[in-house]
Structures are given as structure tokens and as C-alpha cells.
Short mmCIF file of C-alpha atoms in Angstrom, two decimals:
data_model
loop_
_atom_site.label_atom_id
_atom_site.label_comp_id
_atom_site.label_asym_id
_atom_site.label_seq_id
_atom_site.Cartn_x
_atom_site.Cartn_y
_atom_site.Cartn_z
CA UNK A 1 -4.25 -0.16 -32.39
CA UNK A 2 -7.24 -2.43 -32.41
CA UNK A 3 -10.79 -1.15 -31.92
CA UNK A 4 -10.52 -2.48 -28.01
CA UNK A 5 -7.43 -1.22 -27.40
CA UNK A 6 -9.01 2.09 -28.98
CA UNK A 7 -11.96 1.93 -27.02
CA UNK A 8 -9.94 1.57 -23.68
CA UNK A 9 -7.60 4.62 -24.63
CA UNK A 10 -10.87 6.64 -24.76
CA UNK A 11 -12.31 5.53 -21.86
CA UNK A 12 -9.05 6.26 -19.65
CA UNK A 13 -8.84 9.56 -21.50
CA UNK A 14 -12.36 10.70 -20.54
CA UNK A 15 -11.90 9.13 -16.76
CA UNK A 16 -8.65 10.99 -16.68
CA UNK A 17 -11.14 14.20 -17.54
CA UNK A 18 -13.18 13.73 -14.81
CA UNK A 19 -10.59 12.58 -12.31
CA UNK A 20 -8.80 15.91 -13.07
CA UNK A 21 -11.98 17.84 -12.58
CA UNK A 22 -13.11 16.49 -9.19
CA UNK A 23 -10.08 17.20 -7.71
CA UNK A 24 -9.95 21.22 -9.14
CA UNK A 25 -13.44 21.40 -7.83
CA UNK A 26 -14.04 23.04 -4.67
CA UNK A 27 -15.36 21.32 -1.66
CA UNK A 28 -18.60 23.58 -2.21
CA UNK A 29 -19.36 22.27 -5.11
CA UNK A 30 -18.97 18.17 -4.60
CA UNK A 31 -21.24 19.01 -0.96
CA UNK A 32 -23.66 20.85 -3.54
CA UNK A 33 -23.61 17.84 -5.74
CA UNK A 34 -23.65 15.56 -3.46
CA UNK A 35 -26.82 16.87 -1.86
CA UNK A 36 -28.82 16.59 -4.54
CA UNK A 37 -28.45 12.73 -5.34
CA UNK A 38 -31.89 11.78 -4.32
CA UNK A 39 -30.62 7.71 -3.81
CA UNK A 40 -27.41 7.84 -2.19
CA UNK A 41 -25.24 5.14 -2.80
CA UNK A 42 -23.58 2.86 -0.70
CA UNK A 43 -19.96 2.93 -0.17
CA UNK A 44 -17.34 1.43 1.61
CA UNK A 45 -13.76 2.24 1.93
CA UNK A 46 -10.80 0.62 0.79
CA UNK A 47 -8.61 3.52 1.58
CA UNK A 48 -9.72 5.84 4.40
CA UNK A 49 -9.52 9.51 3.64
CA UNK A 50 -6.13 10.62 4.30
CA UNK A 51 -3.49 13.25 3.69
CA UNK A 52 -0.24 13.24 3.85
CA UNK A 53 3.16 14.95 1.57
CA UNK A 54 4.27 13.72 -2.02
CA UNK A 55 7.45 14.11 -3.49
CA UNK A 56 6.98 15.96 -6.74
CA UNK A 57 9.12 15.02 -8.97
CA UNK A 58 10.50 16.91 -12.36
CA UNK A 59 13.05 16.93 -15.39
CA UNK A 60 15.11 19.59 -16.56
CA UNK A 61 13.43 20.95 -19.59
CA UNK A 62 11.68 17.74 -19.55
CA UNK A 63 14.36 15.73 -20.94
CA UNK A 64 17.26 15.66 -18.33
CA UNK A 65 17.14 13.48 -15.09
CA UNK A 66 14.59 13.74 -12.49
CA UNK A 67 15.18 15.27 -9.31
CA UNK A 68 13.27 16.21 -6.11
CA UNK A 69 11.08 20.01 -7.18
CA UNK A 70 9.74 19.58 -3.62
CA UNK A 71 6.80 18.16 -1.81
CA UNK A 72 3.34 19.43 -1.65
CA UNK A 73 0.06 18.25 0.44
CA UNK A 74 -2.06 15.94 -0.87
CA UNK A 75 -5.44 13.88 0.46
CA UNK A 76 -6.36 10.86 -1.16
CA UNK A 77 -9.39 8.01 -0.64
CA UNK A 78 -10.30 4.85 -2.97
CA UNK A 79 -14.09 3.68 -2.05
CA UNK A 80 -15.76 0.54 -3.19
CA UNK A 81 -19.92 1.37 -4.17
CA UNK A 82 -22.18 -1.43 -2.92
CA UNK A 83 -22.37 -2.44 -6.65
CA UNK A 84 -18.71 -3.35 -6.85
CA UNK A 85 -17.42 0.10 -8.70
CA UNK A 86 -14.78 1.26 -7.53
CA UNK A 87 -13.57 4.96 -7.18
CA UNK A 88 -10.38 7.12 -6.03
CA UNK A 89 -9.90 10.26 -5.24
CA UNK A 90 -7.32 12.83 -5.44
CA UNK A 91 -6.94 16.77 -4.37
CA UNK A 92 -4.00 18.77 -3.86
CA UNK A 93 -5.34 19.85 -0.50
CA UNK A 94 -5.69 19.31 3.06
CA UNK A 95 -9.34 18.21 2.92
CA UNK A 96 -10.50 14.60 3.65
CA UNK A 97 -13.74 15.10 2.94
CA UNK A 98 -12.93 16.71 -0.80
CA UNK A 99 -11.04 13.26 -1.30
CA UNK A 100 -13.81 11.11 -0.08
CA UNK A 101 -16.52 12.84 -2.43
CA UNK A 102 -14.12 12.81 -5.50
CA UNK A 103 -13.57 8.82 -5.18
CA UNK A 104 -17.61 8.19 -4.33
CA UNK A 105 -17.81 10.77 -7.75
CA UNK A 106 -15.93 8.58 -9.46
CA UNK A 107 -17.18 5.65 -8.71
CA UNK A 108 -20.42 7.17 -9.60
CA UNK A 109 -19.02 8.07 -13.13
CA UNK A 110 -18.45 4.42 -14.09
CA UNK A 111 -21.58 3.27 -13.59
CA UNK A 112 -24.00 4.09 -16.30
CA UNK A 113 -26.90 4.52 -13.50
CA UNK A 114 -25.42 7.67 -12.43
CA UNK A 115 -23.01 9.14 -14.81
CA UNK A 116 -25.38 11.27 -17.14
CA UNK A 117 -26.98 12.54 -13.87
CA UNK A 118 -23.50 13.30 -11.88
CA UNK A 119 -21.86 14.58 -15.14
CA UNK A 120 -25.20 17.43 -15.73
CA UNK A 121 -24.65 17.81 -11.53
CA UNK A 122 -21.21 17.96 -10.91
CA UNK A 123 -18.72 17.71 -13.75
CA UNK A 124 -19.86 19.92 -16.09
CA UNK A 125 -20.68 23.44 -13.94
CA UNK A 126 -16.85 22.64 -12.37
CA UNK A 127 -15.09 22.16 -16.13
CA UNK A 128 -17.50 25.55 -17.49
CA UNK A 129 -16.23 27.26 -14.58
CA UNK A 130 -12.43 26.05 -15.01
CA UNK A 131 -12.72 27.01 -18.69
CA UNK A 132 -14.30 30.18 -18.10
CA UNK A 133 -10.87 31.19 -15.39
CA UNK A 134 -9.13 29.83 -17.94
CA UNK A 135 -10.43 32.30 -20.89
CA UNK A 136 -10.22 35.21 -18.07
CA UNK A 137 -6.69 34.79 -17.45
CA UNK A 138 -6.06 34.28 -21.10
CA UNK A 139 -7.56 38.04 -21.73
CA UNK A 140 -5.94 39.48 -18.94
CA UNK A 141 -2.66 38.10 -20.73
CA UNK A 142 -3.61 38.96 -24.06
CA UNK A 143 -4.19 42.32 -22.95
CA UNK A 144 -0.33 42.93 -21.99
CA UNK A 145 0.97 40.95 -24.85
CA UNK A 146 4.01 43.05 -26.21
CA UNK A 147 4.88 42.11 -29.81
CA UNK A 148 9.04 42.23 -29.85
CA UNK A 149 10.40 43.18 -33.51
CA UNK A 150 14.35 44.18 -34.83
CA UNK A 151 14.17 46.73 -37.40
CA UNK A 152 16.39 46.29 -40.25
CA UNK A 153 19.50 47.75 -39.44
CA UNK A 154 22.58 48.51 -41.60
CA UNK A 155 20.97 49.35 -44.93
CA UNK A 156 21.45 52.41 -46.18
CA UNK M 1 -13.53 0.23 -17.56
CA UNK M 2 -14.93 -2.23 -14.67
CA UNK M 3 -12.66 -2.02 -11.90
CA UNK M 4 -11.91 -5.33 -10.25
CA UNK M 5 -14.23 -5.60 -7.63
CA UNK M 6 -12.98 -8.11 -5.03
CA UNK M 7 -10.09 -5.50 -3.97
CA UNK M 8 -9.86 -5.37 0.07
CA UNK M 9 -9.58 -2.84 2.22
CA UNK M 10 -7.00 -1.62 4.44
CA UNK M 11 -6.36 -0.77 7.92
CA UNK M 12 -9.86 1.30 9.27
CA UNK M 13 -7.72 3.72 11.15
CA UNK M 14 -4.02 3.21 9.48
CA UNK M 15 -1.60 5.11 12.13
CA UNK M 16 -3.37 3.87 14.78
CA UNK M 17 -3.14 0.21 13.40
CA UNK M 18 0.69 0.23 12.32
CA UNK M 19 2.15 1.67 15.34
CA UNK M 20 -0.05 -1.24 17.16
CA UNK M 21 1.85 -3.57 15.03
CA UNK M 22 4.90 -2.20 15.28
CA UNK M 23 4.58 -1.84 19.20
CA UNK M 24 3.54 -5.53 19.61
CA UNK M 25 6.19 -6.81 17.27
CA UNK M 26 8.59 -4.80 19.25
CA UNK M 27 7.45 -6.41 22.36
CA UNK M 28 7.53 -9.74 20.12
CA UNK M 29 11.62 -9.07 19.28
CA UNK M 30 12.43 -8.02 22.76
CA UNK M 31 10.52 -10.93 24.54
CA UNK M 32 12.02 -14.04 22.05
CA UNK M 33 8.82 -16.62 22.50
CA UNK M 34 6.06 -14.14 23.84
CA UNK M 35 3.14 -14.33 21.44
CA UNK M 36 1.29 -11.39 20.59
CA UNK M 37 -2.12 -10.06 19.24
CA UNK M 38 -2.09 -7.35 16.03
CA UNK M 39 -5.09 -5.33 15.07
CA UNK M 40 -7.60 -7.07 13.38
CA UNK M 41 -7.85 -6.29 9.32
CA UNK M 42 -9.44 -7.97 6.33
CA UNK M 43 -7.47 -9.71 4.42
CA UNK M 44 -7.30 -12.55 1.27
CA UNK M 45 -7.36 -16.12 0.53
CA UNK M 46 -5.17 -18.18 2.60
CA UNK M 47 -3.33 -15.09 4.17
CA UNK M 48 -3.60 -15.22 8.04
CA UNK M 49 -4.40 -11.43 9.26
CA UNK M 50 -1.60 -10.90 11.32
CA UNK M 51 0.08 -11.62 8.21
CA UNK M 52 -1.38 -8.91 6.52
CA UNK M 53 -1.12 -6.51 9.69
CA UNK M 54 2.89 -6.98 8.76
CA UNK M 55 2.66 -6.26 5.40
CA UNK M 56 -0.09 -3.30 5.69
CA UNK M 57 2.56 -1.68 8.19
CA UNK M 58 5.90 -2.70 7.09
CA UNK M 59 5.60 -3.05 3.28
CA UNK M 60 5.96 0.53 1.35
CA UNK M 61 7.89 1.80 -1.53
CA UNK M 62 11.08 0.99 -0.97
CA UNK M 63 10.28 -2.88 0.02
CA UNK M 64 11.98 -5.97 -1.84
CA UNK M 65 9.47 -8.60 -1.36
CA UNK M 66 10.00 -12.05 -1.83
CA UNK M 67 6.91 -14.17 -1.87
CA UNK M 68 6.44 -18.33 -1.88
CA UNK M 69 4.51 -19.85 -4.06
CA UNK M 70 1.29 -20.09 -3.36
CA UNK M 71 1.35 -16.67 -2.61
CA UNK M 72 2.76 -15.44 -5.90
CA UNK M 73 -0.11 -17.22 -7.90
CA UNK M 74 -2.66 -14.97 -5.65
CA UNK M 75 -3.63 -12.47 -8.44
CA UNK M 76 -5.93 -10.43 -5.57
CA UNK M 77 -3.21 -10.25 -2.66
CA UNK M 78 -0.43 -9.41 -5.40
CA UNK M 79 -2.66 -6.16 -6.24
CA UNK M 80 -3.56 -5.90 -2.57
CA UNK M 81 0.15 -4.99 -1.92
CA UNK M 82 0.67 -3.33 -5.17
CA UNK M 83 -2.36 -0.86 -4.27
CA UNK M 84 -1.58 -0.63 -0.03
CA UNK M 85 1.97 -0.92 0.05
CA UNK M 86 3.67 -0.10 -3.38
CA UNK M 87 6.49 -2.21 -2.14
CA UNK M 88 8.05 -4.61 -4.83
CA UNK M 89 8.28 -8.27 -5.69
CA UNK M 90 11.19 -9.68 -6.30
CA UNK M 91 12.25 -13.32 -7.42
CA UNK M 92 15.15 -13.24 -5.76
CA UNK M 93 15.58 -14.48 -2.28
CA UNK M 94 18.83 -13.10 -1.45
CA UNK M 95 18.02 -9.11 -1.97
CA UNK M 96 14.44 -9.31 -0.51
CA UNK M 97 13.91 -6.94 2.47
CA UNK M 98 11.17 -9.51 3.48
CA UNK M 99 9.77 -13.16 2.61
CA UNK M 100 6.26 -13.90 3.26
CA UNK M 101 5.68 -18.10 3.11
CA UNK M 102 2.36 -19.06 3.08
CA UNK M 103 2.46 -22.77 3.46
CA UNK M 104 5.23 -24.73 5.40
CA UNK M 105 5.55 -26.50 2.41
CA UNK M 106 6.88 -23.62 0.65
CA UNK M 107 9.43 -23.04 3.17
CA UNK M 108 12.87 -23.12 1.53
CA UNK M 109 16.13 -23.66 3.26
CA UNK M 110 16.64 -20.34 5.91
CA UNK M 111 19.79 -19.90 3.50
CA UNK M 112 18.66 -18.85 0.85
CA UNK M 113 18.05 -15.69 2.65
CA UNK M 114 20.09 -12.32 2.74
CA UNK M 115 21.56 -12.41 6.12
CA UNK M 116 23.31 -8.91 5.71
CA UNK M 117 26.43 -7.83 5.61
CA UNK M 118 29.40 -6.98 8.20
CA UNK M 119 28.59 -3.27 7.41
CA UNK M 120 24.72 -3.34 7.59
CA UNK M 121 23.72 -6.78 9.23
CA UNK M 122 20.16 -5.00 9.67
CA UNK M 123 19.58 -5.58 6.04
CA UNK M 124 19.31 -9.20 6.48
CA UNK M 125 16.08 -10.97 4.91
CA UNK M 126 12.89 -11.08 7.91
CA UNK M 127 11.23 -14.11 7.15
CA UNK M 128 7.30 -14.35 7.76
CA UNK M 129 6.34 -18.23 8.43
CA UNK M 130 2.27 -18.56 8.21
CA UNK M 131 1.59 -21.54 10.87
CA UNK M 132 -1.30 -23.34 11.91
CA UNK M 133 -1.09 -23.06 15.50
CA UNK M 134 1.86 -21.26 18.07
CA UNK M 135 1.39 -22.53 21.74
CA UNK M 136 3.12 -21.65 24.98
CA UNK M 137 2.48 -25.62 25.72
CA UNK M 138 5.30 -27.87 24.86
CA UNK M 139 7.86 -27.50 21.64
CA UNK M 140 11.28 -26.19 21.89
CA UNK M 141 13.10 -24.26 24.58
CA UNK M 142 13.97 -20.42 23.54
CA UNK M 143 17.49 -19.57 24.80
CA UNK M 144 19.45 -15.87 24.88
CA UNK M 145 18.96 -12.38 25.04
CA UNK M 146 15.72 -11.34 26.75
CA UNK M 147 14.60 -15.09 27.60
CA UNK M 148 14.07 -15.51 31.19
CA UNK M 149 13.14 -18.69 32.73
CA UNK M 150 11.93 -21.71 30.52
CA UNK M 151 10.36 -20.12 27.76
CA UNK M 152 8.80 -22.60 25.24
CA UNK M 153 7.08 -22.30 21.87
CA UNK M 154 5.39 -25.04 19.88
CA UNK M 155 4.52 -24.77 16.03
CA UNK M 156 4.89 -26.98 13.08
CA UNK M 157 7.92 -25.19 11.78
CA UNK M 158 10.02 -26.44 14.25
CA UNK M 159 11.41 -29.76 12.77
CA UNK M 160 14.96 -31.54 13.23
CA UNK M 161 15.82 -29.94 9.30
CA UNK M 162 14.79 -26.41 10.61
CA UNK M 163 16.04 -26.56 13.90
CA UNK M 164 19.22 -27.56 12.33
CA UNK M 165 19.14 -24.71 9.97
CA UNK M 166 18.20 -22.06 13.00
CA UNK M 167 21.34 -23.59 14.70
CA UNK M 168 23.47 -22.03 11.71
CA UNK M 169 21.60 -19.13 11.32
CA UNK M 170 22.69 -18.57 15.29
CA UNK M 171 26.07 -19.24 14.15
CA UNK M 172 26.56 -16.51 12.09
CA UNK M 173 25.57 -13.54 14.58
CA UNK M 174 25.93 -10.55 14.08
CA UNK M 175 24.58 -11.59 10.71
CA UNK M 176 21.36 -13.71 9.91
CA UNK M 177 17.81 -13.70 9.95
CA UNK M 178 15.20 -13.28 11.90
CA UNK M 179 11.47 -15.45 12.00
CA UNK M 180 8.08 -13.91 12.39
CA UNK M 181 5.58 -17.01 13.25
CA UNK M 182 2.39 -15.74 11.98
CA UNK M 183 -1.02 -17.73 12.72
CA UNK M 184 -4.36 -16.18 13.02
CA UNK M 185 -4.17 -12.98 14.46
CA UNK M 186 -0.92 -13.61 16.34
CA UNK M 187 2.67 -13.28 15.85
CA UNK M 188 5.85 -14.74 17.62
CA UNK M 189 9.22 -13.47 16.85
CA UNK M 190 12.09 -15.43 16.11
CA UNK M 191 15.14 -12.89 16.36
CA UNK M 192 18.93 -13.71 15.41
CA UNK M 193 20.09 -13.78 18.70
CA UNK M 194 17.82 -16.83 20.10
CA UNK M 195 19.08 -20.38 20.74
CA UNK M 196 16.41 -23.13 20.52
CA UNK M 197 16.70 -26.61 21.89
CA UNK M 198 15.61 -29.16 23.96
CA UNK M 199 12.63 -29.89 22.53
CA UNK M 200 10.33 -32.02 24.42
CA UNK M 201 6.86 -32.83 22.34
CA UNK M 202 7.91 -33.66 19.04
#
């Protein structure tokens, strides 16, 4: 792998970050974010909000064939900023306006202009407050963890 | 990580739009010769809208698309589809669901089409035609099934080679395939069933 190449795997690996993010975030939180972007960008859109059902789609121990798991609600928007970036945005709920915020977020994230400012804003406080439900659960597991052991049996 | 920039838009208002389309191309099929209006959308390059009305509301996943060539070497409408519709290009004529030709010139021979099968003859090829102009004035007489009266149409597809090649794609009812004229925002439909003839201004 060449430098570029290199550079590009990065780059999709750290939108793929914040792509993930803004669609676990709540609605609350991209509104809050949102509000406090002094200049607003423009944007247009080249999808309109919409939701609709996906097929979700699954292997067998992830190595057999895929089948149909079933089919869950999704919304989805791609905007264009009036600087040419372009954004999409996905959420795994019935909420146009969630979708429309995560693709303007995104957008947002590409351009150097904004990114610092939206990551501090909006990407950050949503991936400290995924980690810290994460680290709760993992307690609240930890807590019941049951260490299984077979004592030596047979030996006189 | 600059996203290409020039990528269009689709419908404003998407179920409203397609069921337009597919209500006036209905009305299109079932009245051989009427020509209709679709919704209005952006679209690219040399592609008339109504063109891309049809493909915003027919194309999806499951699409074969076969595509002429001046359309195939148009990098923005190739993503355009890829991004809208999802639908697949294919090279070969004879398993696409649907052709889109640009340019007359493109046009090949109406055979080269799938016209079905005896078991499914709805899985024929339909065959979008971009024209320059479709007119009620003059050009060849539509004959059949929901043609009443003298019923003309006028575009630059219709030449002796084409009408000759229509004449056998008659023939084979139940099979064959069936003709959208697109030109600006309007579409005529050519269905299977239609005879044309008797052409007066060519």
C-alpha cells in the first residue's frame, strides 16, 4: 500500500467514525449542535429526507450463505453544501429530520472550515457519551461474570 | 476525500413524482400516439428530462440497463443512476430490462432487443428513443388496440429502415418490444400491439 492509498484508507476510516456517530446520536443532540453554528451553511438536496424498510441481510456464523434476518426502518438524506461538499446521512429510525442533520454534519466534516468546530460541537460529546454506555454496560456485565471450572476428577 | 461535486439531484418530492410518471405513461401505453407531460426534474448532459423522469421512477435494484453510446461515456449520468436508482448496466442488449438511446444515431436494429419469451413476454426489452421533436402534425398513422380515429405521430425515428423493423416487431405479438419517444419533457409510447403506416410527410 502506497502512502495515497494509505492516506485514503485513513480518511474513509475516520469518515466511517463520524458517519457511525451521527447516526447513534439522538435528534437532541444534532438540533443542539446545530443551533449553535453561528454561519449556517447552505445546502441543497440531492436526496430528500426519506424513510423507508431495508432488508438486513446476514451469514450463518459469518461464513455460510446470506439470507434475509429481516427488515428494519431506516431514514436516509444526501445534501450538497453551497461549496460543493457533499454529505449523507443515515439513522436507523423513523426521523427525517435526524437524517437531514447527519448528511449537512457530514458534509460539514469534510470541509476543513467547519470540522474542528463541528467535531468539539457535535461528534465528540455523542462518541464520550456512547463510550461512557458502553463502559456502563461493560460493568454491569462484569459484575455477573461467572468463571466456569472442571475439577480434576478421577485421581485418587 | 472531495466528493464529486457536479452530482444532481433527484425527484423534489419522489412518490409524488413517480406515480405521476407512471400514471402518464400508463395513459401513454393505453392511448398508442397520445403525448404526455412528466414532472419536471434536473437532469445531465444531453439527457432530455422526461428521460430521466423514466429512469428516476422505473430504474431500481433489480434493473438490467442497457445504455447507447454516448450515454455510456457520461461519467456523471452513469453515477447519477448508480446513486438514484442502483439498477445495473449491462452490455448486453438481449437481457436488458430497459435501453436508454440517446442519439438516433445510436439506435441499433429493434432486434437486438429481448422481446421475451412465450412464458413471460412482459420481460421483453422497453426501449427509450431520445428525439428532437414528437408532433400530433403529420408522420405516420398509429393503428390497433386503443387507437381511435386517425391518430398520427411525427418524429425523426420514424424512417423506411425503422418502420420496417416496427413492422416485424408487430409480427411477433405476443412477444416484442415496446418504444418510449422521449423529447423534452414529453413522452409517447410505442406499445407492441400498434401498427404504423401510411405515412404522409416524410
Amino acid at each position: 500500500m502506497n502512502s495515497a492509498e494509505q492516506m485514503k484508507t485513513m480518511d474513509i476510516e475516520r469518515r466511517r467514525r463520524w458517519i457511525g456517530l451521527l447516526a447513534k446520536a439522538t435528534l437532541q443532540e444534532l438540533e443542539q449542535g446545530w443551533s449553535q453554528i453561528e454561519s449556517k451553511p447552505e445546502y441543497t438536496f440531492i436526496r430528500v429526507p426519506e424513510t423507508g424498510q431495508i432488508m438486513i441481510r446476514a451469514r450463518t456464523g459469518g461464513v455460510g450463505p446470506q439470507f434475509n434476518l429481516g427488515e428494519m426502518t431506516m431514514s436516509r438524506c444526501a445534501v450538497r453544501l453551497a461549496n460543493g461538499y457533499i454529505g449523507f446521512g443515515y439513522t436507523a429510525k423513523h426521523q427525517k429530520r435526524h437524517a437531514e442533520l447527519a448528511a449537512v454534519f457530514d458534509a460539514m466534516m469534510q470541509d476543513p472550515v467547519y470540522r474542528s468546530m463541528i467535531e468539539t460541537t457535535v461528534i465528540e460529546p455523542v462518541a464520550d457519551r456512547e463510550q461512557h454506555k458502553r463502559s456502563v454496560s461493560a460493568t454491569k456485565i462484569a459484575s455477573t461474570n461467572v468463571d466456569f471450572f472442571t475439577l480434576v476428577r478421577g485421581d485418587d | 476525500m472531495v466528493s464529486n461535486t457536479e452530482m444532481i439531484k433527484g425527484f423534489d418530492n419522489p412518490e409524488y413524482a413517480s406515480q405521476q410518471v407512471f400514471r402518464q405513461v400508463m395513459n401513454a401505453m393505453a392511448r398508442p400516439g397520445t403525448v404526455v407531460d412528466l414532472p419536471d426534474v434536473d437532469t445531465v448532459g444531453s439527457l432530455h428530462t422526461a428521460s430521466m423522469a423514466l429512469c428516476l421512477s422505473f430504474f431500481d435494484y433489480e434493473t438490467t440497463v442497457w445504455l447507447s453510446d454516448g450515454l455510456k461515456k457520461n461519467e456523471l449520468f452513469n453515477q447519477t443512476l448508480q446513486f438514484h436508482c442502483g439498477c445495473s448496466i449491462t452490455e448486453n442488449p438481449s437481457t436488458a430490462g430497459f435501453a436508454l438511446i440517446g442519439d438516433l444515431m445510436d439506435l441499433p436494429s429493434l432486434s437486438v432487443f429481448s422481446p421475451g419469451n412465450e412464458e413471460y413476454p412482459d420481460r421483453s426489452t422497453s426501449v427509450v428513443i431520445q428525439v428532437d421533436y414528437l408532433s400530433h402534425m403529420g408522420g405516420v398513422r398509429l393503428q390497433g388496440p386503443g387507437v381511435k380515429g386517425d391518430v398520427r405521430l411525427d418524429a425523426p425515428v420514424f424512417t423506411i429502415d425503422f418502420l420496417q423493423q416496427w413492422n416485424e416487431n408487430h409480427q411477433i405479438f405476443p412477444l416484442g418490444v415496446d418504444v418510449y419517444l422521449a423529447c423534452g419533457r414529453q413522452v409517447a409510447v410505442l406499445p407492441r400491439t400498434v401498427m404504423l403506416g401510411d405515412v404522409r410527410c416524410m
